[in-house]
Amino acid sequence: MRILITGAAGFLGSHLCEKLLNEGHEVIGMDNFITGNPENLAHLASHPGFSFIRHDVANFIFVPGKIDGVFHFASPASPNPASPYGYTNLPIQTMKAGALGTHNSLGVARANNARFLIASTSEIYGDPLEHPQKETYWGHVDPIGIRSVYDEAKRFAEALTMAYHRYHGIDTRIVRIFNTYGPRMRIDDGRVVPNFLKQAICGESLTVYGDGQQTRSFCYVDDLIDGIYRLFMSDEHDPVNIGNPVETSILEFAETINRLTQNPAPITIKPDLRLGDDPQRRQPDITRARTILHWEPKIPLEEGLQRTIAYFKKKLGKA
Ligand code: NAD
Ligand code: UDP
């Protein structure tokens, strides 16, 4: 297939490019580098099946030639206002990537009669009142909260995707991605994994926001990409959660990282740095992915973290 990937220079987009090329597809990457990095694609530049277009997906998308598939991954993804790459500092760009970017990417799929997959998120469940989160849960989102620029854009993106599926008959897929980590995350985008790993590798205190009792469930990138590829190749149009169901509190997570990196610095609790609508508990119910896609994550947290630590050590010149 000849496939367009928006957000190709980002963390997940770059791994997806690699996966699709390895599966024998032709890939056209698209990105405007607002949170991504050209370095993430440097190793693919000479691949005969890969090409790249620098473009903001909020504007009309033109790709020469026939396209068979579109993956829409372009969007800032970190909530952290302490980072210039956090979507809380890029609110309009985030809403445009989720709304106009989804509209334009769906337009490419429609014009080419191509298959379409949208990167949605566990954030569409907001600060969930149901636990673990099943795809049937409608969510608990503050429409004007600090995280709403991301949550509501993704909810709109899902609705628009279903509208194109129902009204125009487009062959669509929706993946709800839960916290994923691994090599090529931007070291300074403020998400918890790069923040903690950078601090731990430099022998600094890990900054736990709030009391650290909030939970997340972390999936290693290779597992996630495998699940997304299976979804793309399936016939499933309804949303599917992809993530690792092993749940951990942020405090336990910080302790694990300190142990793995042998960081002697004590953990610092930062009650004021926790965002107002930071979800208290997050864990995917992956029954649908297990049954429909015969998928489940294989890489245990400590193994995934070791691989990611090796990547960040190199980045920081501490290998
Ligand atoms: P990332 O910031 O590393 O990648 C996003 C990419 O999109 C970047 O390269 C950025 O430059 C590009 N981009 C943003 N706006 C654009 C625009 N208007 N035009 C063109 N390119 C644009 O983040 P990521 O973690 O790789 O996330 C990728 C996608 O997966 C996002 O849609 C995100 O919402 C979704 N997601 C990620 C996670 C996760 O844990 N990593 C969880 C849930 C959902
Ligand atoms: N967090 C933290 N310290 C940090 C960065 C984040 O304790 O240096 C917390 C944050 O408050 C949230 C969790 O870690 O509860 C996950 O945050 P992240 O930014 O990775 O993404 P989220 O899952 O909230 O979208």
Coordinates of N, CA and C in Angstrom, one line a residue, residues 94-252:
T94 N -3.2 22.8 18.7 CA -3.7 21.5 19.1 C -5.1 21.3 18.6
M95 N -5.9 22.3 18.8 CA -7.3 22.2 18.4 C -7.4 22.1 16.8
K96 N -6.5 22.9 16.2 CA -6.5 22.8 14.7 C -6.0 21.5 14.2
A97 N -5.0 20.9 14.8 CA -4.5 19.6 14.3 C -5.6 18.5 14.5
G98 N -6.3 18.6 15.6 CA -7.3 17.6 15.9 C -8.6 17.8 15.1
A99 N -8.9 19.1 14.8 CA -10.2 19.4 14.1 C -9.9 19.5 12.6
L100 N -9.2 20.6 12.2 CA -8.9 20.9 10.8 C -8.0 19.8 10.2
G101 N -7.0 19.4 11.0 CA -6.1 18.3 10.5 C -6.8 17.0 10.2
T102 N -7.8 16.7 11.1 CA -8.5 15.4 10.9 C -9.4 15.6 9.7
H103 N -10.0 16.8 9.5 CA -10.9 17.0 8.4 C -10.1 16.9 7.1
N104 N -8.9 17.5 7.0 CA -8.1 17.5 5.8 C -7.6 16.1 5.5
S105 N -7.2 15.3 6.6 CA -6.7 13.9 6.4 C -7.8 13.0 5.9
L106 N -9.0 13.3 6.5 CA -10.1 12.5 6.0 C -10.5 12.8 4.5
G107 N -10.2 14.1 4.2 CA -10.4 14.5 2.8 C -9.5 13.7 1.8
V108 N -8.3 13.5 2.3 CA -7.3 12.8 1.4 C -7.8 11.3 1.3
A109 N -8.3 10.8 2.4 CA -8.8 9.4 2.4 C -10.0 9.3 1.4
R110 N -10.9 10.3 1.5 CA -12.1 10.2 0.7 C -11.7 10.4 -0.8
A111 N -10.8 11.4 -1.1 CA -10.5 11.6 -2.5 C -9.8 10.4 -3.1
N112 N -9.2 9.6 -2.3 CA -8.4 8.4 -2.8 C -9.1 7.1 -2.5
N113 N -10.3 7.2 -1.9 CA -11.0 6.0 -1.4 C -10.0 5.1 -0.6
A114 N -9.3 5.7 0.3 CA -8.2 5.0 1.0 C -8.7 4.7 2.4
R115 N -8.1 3.7 3.1 CA -8.4 3.4 4.5 C -7.8 4.5 5.4
F116 N -8.5 4.8 6.5 CA -8.1 5.9 7.4 C -8.0 5.4 8.8
L117 N -6.9 5.8 9.5 CA -6.8 5.5 10.9 C -6.5 6.7 11.7
I118 N -7.3 7.0 12.7 CA -7.0 8.2 13.6 C -6.4 7.8 14.9
A119 N -5.3 8.5 15.3 CA -4.7 8.3 16.6 C -5.6 9.1 17.7
S120 N -6.5 8.4 18.3 CA -7.2 9.0 19.4 C -6.5 8.6 20.7
T121 N -7.1 8.8 21.8 CA -6.4 8.8 23.1 C -7.3 8.4 24.3
S122 N -6.6 7.9 25.3 CA -7.3 7.6 26.6 C -7.9 8.9 27.2
E123 N -7.4 10.1 26.7 CA -7.8 11.4 27.2 C -9.3 11.6 26.9
I124 N -9.8 10.9 25.9 CA -11.3 11.2 25.6 C -12.1 10.7 26.7
Y125 N -11.6 9.8 27.6 CA -12.3 9.4 28.8 C -12.2 10.5 29.9
G126 N -11.3 11.5 29.8 CA -11.1 12.5 30.8 C -10.6 12.0 32.1
D127 N -11.1 12.5 33.2 CA -10.8 12.0 34.5 C -11.9 10.9 34.8
P128 N -11.6 9.7 34.5 CA -12.7 8.7 34.3 C -13.3 8.3 35.7
L129 N -14.7 8.1 35.6 CA -15.4 7.6 36.8 C -15.6 6.1 36.7
E130 N -15.2 5.5 35.6 CA -15.2 4.1 35.5 C -13.8 3.5 35.4
H131 N -13.6 2.4 36.0 CA -12.2 1.8 36.0 C -12.2 0.3 36.0
P132 N -11.4 -0.3 35.1 CA -10.7 0.3 34.0 C -11.6 0.8 33.0
Q133 N -11.0 1.5 32.0 CA -11.8 2.1 30.9 C -12.0 1.2 29.8
K134 N -13.3 0.9 29.5 CA -13.8 0.2 28.4 C -14.2 1.1 27.3
E135 N -14.2 0.7 26.0 CA -14.5 1.6 24.9 C -15.9 2.1 25.0
T136 N -16.8 1.4 25.7 CA -18.2 1.8 25.8 C -18.4 2.9 26.8
Y137 N -17.4 3.3 27.6 CA -17.5 4.4 28.5 C -17.4 5.7 27.7
W138 N -18.4 6.6 28.1 CA -18.5 7.9 27.3 C -17.5 9.0 27.9
G139 N -17.0 8.8 29.0 CA -16.0 9.7 29.5 C -16.5 10.8 30.5
H140 N -15.6 11.5 31.0 CA -15.9 12.6 32.0 C -14.9 13.7 31.8
V141 N -15.3 14.6 30.9 CA -14.3 15.6 30.4 C -14.9 17.0 30.7
D142 N -14.1 17.9 31.3 CA -14.5 19.3 31.4 C -14.2 20.0 30.1
P143 N -15.3 20.5 29.4 CA -15.1 21.1 28.1 C -14.3 22.3 28.1
I144 N -14.1 23.0 29.3 CA -13.3 24.2 29.3 C -12.1 24.1 30.2
G145 N -11.8 22.8 30.6 CA -10.7 22.6 31.5 C -9.3 22.9 30.8
I146 N -8.2 22.9 31.5 CA -6.9 23.2 30.9 C -6.5 22.1 29.9
R147 N -7.0 20.9 30.0 CA -6.6 19.8 29.1 C -7.7 19.7 27.9
S148 N -8.7 20.5 28.0 CA -9.8 20.4 27.0 C -9.4 20.6 25.6
V149 N -8.4 21.4 25.4 CA -8.0 21.7 24.0 C -7.6 20.4 23.3
Y150 N -7.0 19.5 24.1 CA -6.6 18.2 23.5 C -7.8 17.2 23.5
D151 N -8.4 17.1 24.7 CA -9.5 16.1 24.9 C -10.6 16.3 23.9
E152 N -11.1 17.6 23.8 CA -12.2 17.9 23.0 C -11.9 17.8 21.5
A153 N -10.6 18.2 21.1 CA -10.2 18.0 19.7 C -10.2 16.6 19.3
K154 N -9.8 15.7 20.2 CA -9.7 14.3 19.9 C -11.2 13.7 19.9
R155 N -12.0 14.2 20.8 CA -13.4 13.7 20.7 C -14.1 14.1 19.4
F156 N -13.8 15.4 19.0 CA -14.3 15.9 17.7 C -13.8 15.0 16.6
A157 N -12.5 14.7 16.7 CA -11.8 13.9 15.6 C -12.5 12.5 15.5
E158 N -12.8 11.9 16.6 CA -13.5 10.6 16.6 C -14.9 10.8 15.9
A159 N -15.6 11.8 16.3 CA -17.0 12.1 15.8 C -16.9 12.3 14.3
L160 N -15.9 13.1 13.9 CA -15.8 13.4 12.4 C -15.4 12.1 11.6
T161 N -14.6 11.3 12.2 CA -14.2 10.0 11.6 C -15.4 9.1 11.4
M162 N -16.2 9.0 12.4 CA -17.4 8.2 12.3 C -18.4 8.8 11.3
A163 N -18.5 10.2 11.3 CA -19.3 10.8 10.3 C -18.9 10.4 8.8
Y164 N -17.6 10.5 8.6 CA -17.1 10.1 7.3 C -17.3 8.7 7.0
H165 N -17.3 7.8 8.0 CA -17.5 6.4 7.8 C -19.0 6.2 7.5
R166 N -19.9 6.8 8.3 CA -21.3 6.6 8.1 C -21.9 7.2 6.9
Y167 N -21.4 8.5 6.7 CA -22.1 9.3 5.6 C -21.4 9.1 4.2
H168 N -20.0 9.0 4.3 CA -19.3 8.9 3.0 C -18.8 7.4 2.7
G169 N -19.0 6.5 3.7 CA -18.6 5.1 3.6 C -17.1 4.9 3.6
I170 N -16.4 5.9 4.2 CA -14.9 5.7 4.3 C -14.6 4.6 5.3
D171 N -13.5 3.8 4.9 CA -13.1 2.7 5.6 C -12.2 3.1 6.8
T172 N -12.8 3.4 7.9 CA -12.0 4.1 9.0 C -11.7 3.1 10.2
R173 N -10.7 3.6 11.0 CA -10.3 2.9 12.2 C -10.1 4.0 13.3
I174 N -10.4 3.7 14.5 CA -10.1 4.6 15.6 C -9.3 3.8 16.7
V175 N -8.1 4.3 16.9 CA -7.3 3.6 18.0 C -7.3 4.6 19.2
R176 N -7.6 4.2 20.4 CA -7.5 5.0 21.6 C -6.2 4.5 22.3
I177 N -5.2 5.4 22.2 CA -3.9 5.1 22.7 C -3.8 5.5 24.2
F178 N -3.3 4.5 25.0 CA -3.0 4.8 26.4 C -1.5 5.1 26.5
N179 N -1.1 5.8 27.6 CA 0.3 6.2 27.8 C 1.4 5.2 27.2
T180 N 2.1 5.7 26.2 CA 3.1 4.9 25.6 C 4.5 5.6 25.7
Y181 N 5.5 4.8 25.8 CA 6.9 5.4 26.0 C 7.9 4.6 25.2
G182 N 9.1 5.2 25.1 CA 10.2 4.5 24.4 C 11.1 5.5 23.7
P183 N 12.1 4.9 23.0 CA 13.1 5.8 22.3 C 12.4 6.7 21.4
R184 N 13.0 7.9 21.2 CA 12.5 9.0 20.3 C 11.4 9.9 20.9
M185 N 11.1 9.6 22.2 CA 10.3 10.7 22.9 C 11.1 11.9 23.0
R186 N 10.5 13.1 22.8 CA 11.3 14.3 23.0 C 11.7 14.5 24.5
I187 N 13.0 14.7 24.7 CA 13.5 14.7 26.1 C 12.9 15.8 26.9
D188 N 12.5 16.9 26.2 CA 12.0 18.1 26.9 C 10.5 18.4 26.7
D189 N 9.8 17.3 26.3 CA 8.3 17.6 26.1 C 7.5 17.6 27.4
G190 N 8.1 17.3 28.5 CA 7.4 17.4 29.8 C 6.6 16.2 30.2
R191 N 6.5 15.2 29.3 CA 5.8 14.0 29.8 C 6.6 13.3 30.9
V192 N 5.9 12.5 31.6 CA 6.5 11.9 32.8 C 7.7 11.0 32.5
V193 N 7.6 10.3 31.4 CA 8.8 9.3 31.2 C 10.1 10.1 30.8
P194 N 10.0 11.0 29.8 CA 11.3 11.8 29.6 C 11.7 12.6 30.8
N195 N 10.7 13.2 31.5 CA 11.1 14.0 32.7 C 11.9 13.2 33.7
F196 N 11.3 12.1 34.1 CA 11.9 11.2 35.1 C 13.2 10.6 34.6
L197 N 13.3 10.2 33.4 CA 14.5 9.6 32.9 C 15.6 10.6 32.8
K198 N 15.3 11.8 32.4 CA 16.4 12.8 32.3 C 16.9 13.1 33.7
Q199 N 15.9 13.3 34.6 CA 16.3 13.6 36.0 C 17.2 12.5 36.6
A200 N 16.7 11.2 36.4 CA 17.4 10.1 37.0 C 18.8 9.9 36.4
I201 N 18.9 10.0 35.1 CA 20.2 9.8 34.5 C 21.2 10.9 34.9
C202 N 20.7 12.1 35.2 CA 21.6 13.2 35.6 C 21.7 13.2 37.2
G203 N 21.2 12.2 37.8 CA 21.4 12.1 39.3 C 20.6 13.2 40.1
E204 N 19.5 13.7 39.4 CA 18.7 14.7 40.1 C 17.4 14.1 40.7
S205 N 16.7 14.9 41.6 CA 15.5 14.4 42.2 C 14.4 14.3 41.1
L206 N 13.6 13.2 41.2 CA 12.5 13.1 40.3 C 11.3 13.9 40.9
T207 N 10.7 14.7 40.0 CA 9.6 15.6 40.5 C 8.2 14.9 40.3
V208 N 7.7 14.5 41.4 CA 6.4 13.8 41.4 C 5.3 14.9 41.6
Y209 N 4.4 15.1 40.7 CA 3.4 16.1 40.8 C 2.2 15.6 41.6
G210 N 1.6 16.5 42.4 CA 0.5 16.1 43.3 C 1.1 15.2 44.4
D211 N 0.3 14.2 44.9 CA 0.9 13.3 45.9 C 1.4 12.0 45.3
G212 N 1.4 11.9 44.0 CA 1.9 10.7 43.3 C 1.0 9.5 43.4
Q213 N -0.2 9.6 44.0 CA -1.1 8.5 44.1 C -1.9 8.3 42.8
Q214 N -1.9 9.3 41.9 CA -2.6 9.1 40.6 C -1.9 8.0 39.8
T215 N -2.6 7.3 39.0 CA -2.1 6.1 38.3 C -2.0 6.3 36.8
R216 N -1.1 5.6 36.1 CA -1.1 5.4 34.7 C -0.7 4.0 34.4
S217 N -0.8 3.6 33.1 CA -0.5 2.2 32.7 C 0.4 2.4 31.5
F218 N 1.6 2.0 31.5 CA 2.6 2.4 30.5 C 2.9 1.2 29.5
C219 N 2.7 1.6 28.2 CA 2.9 0.6 27.2 C 4.2 0.9 26.4
Y220 N 5.0 -0.1 26.1 CA 6.2 0.1 25.3 C 5.9 0.3 23.9
V221 N 6.6 1.2 23.2 CA 6.2 1.6 21.8 C 6.1 0.4 20.8
D222 N 7.0 -0.6 20.9 CA 6.9 -1.7 19.9 C 5.6 -2.4 20.0
D223 N 5.1 -2.6 21.3 CA 3.8 -3.3 21.5 C 2.7 -2.5 20.9
L224 N 2.7 -1.2 21.2 CA 1.6 -0.3 20.7 C 1.6 -0.3 19.2
I225 N 2.7 -0.2 18.5 CA 2.8 -0.1 17.0 C 2.3 -1.4 16.5
D226 N 2.6 -2.5 17.1 CA 2.1 -3.8 16.6 C 0.6 -3.9 16.7
G227 N 0.0 -3.4 17.8 CA -1.5 -3.3 18.0 C -2.1 -2.4 16.9
I228 N -1.5 -1.3 16.7 CA -2.1 -0.3 15.7 C -2.1 -0.9 14.3
Y229 N -1.0 -1.6 14.0 CA -0.9 -2.2 12.6 C -2.0 -3.3 12.5
R230 N -2.1 -4.1 13.5 CA -3.2 -5.1 13.5 C -4.6 -4.5 13.3
L231 N -4.8 -3.4 14.0 CA -6.1 -2.7 13.8 C -6.3 -2.2 12.4
F232 N -5.3 -1.6 11.9 CA -5.3 -1.1 10.5 C -5.7 -2.2 9.5
M233 N -5.1 -3.4 9.8 CA -5.3 -4.5 8.8 C -6.6 -5.3 9.1
S234 N -7.3 -4.9 10.2 CA -8.6 -5.6 10.6 C -9.7 -4.9 9.9
D235 N -11.0 -5.4 10.2 CA -12.1 -4.7 9.6 C -12.9 -3.9 10.6
E236 N -12.3 -3.6 11.7 CA -13.0 -3.0 12.9 C -13.1 -1.5 12.7
H237 N -14.4 -1.0 12.8 CA -14.6 0.5 12.6 C -14.8 1.2 14.0
D238 N -15.2 0.4 15.0 CA -15.4 1.0 16.3 C -14.1 1.2 17.0
P239 N -14.1 2.1 18.0 CA -12.8 2.4 18.7 C -12.2 1.2 19.4
V240 N -10.9 1.1 19.4 CA -10.2 0.0 20.1 C -9.1 0.6 21.0
N241 N -9.2 0.3 22.3 CA -8.1 0.7 23.2 C -6.9 -0.1 23.0
I242 N -5.7 0.6 22.9 CA -4.4 -0.1 22.8 C -3.5 0.5 23.9
G243 N -3.1 -0.4 24.8 CA -2.2 0.1 25.9 C -1.9 -1.1 26.7
N244 N -1.1 -0.9 27.7 CA -0.7 -2.0 28.6 C -1.5 -1.9 29.9
P245 N -2.2 -2.9 30.3 CA -3.1 -2.8 31.5 C -2.4 -2.8 32.8
V246 N -1.1 -3.0 32.9 CA -0.4 -3.0 34.2 C -0.4 -1.6 34.7
E247 N -1.1 -1.4 35.8 CA -1.3 0.0 36.4 C -0.3 0.3 37.5
T248 N 0.2 1.5 37.5 CA 1.1 1.8 38.6 C 0.9 3.3 39.1
S249 N 1.1 3.5 40.3 CA 1.0 4.9 40.8 C 2.2 5.7 40.3
I250 N 2.1 7.0 40.2 CA 3.3 7.8 39.7 C 4.4 7.7 40.7
L251 N 4.1 7.6 42.0 CA 5.1 7.5 43.0 C 5.9 6.2 42.9
E252 N 5.1 5.1 42.7 CA 5.8 3.8 42.5 C 6.7 3.8 41.2

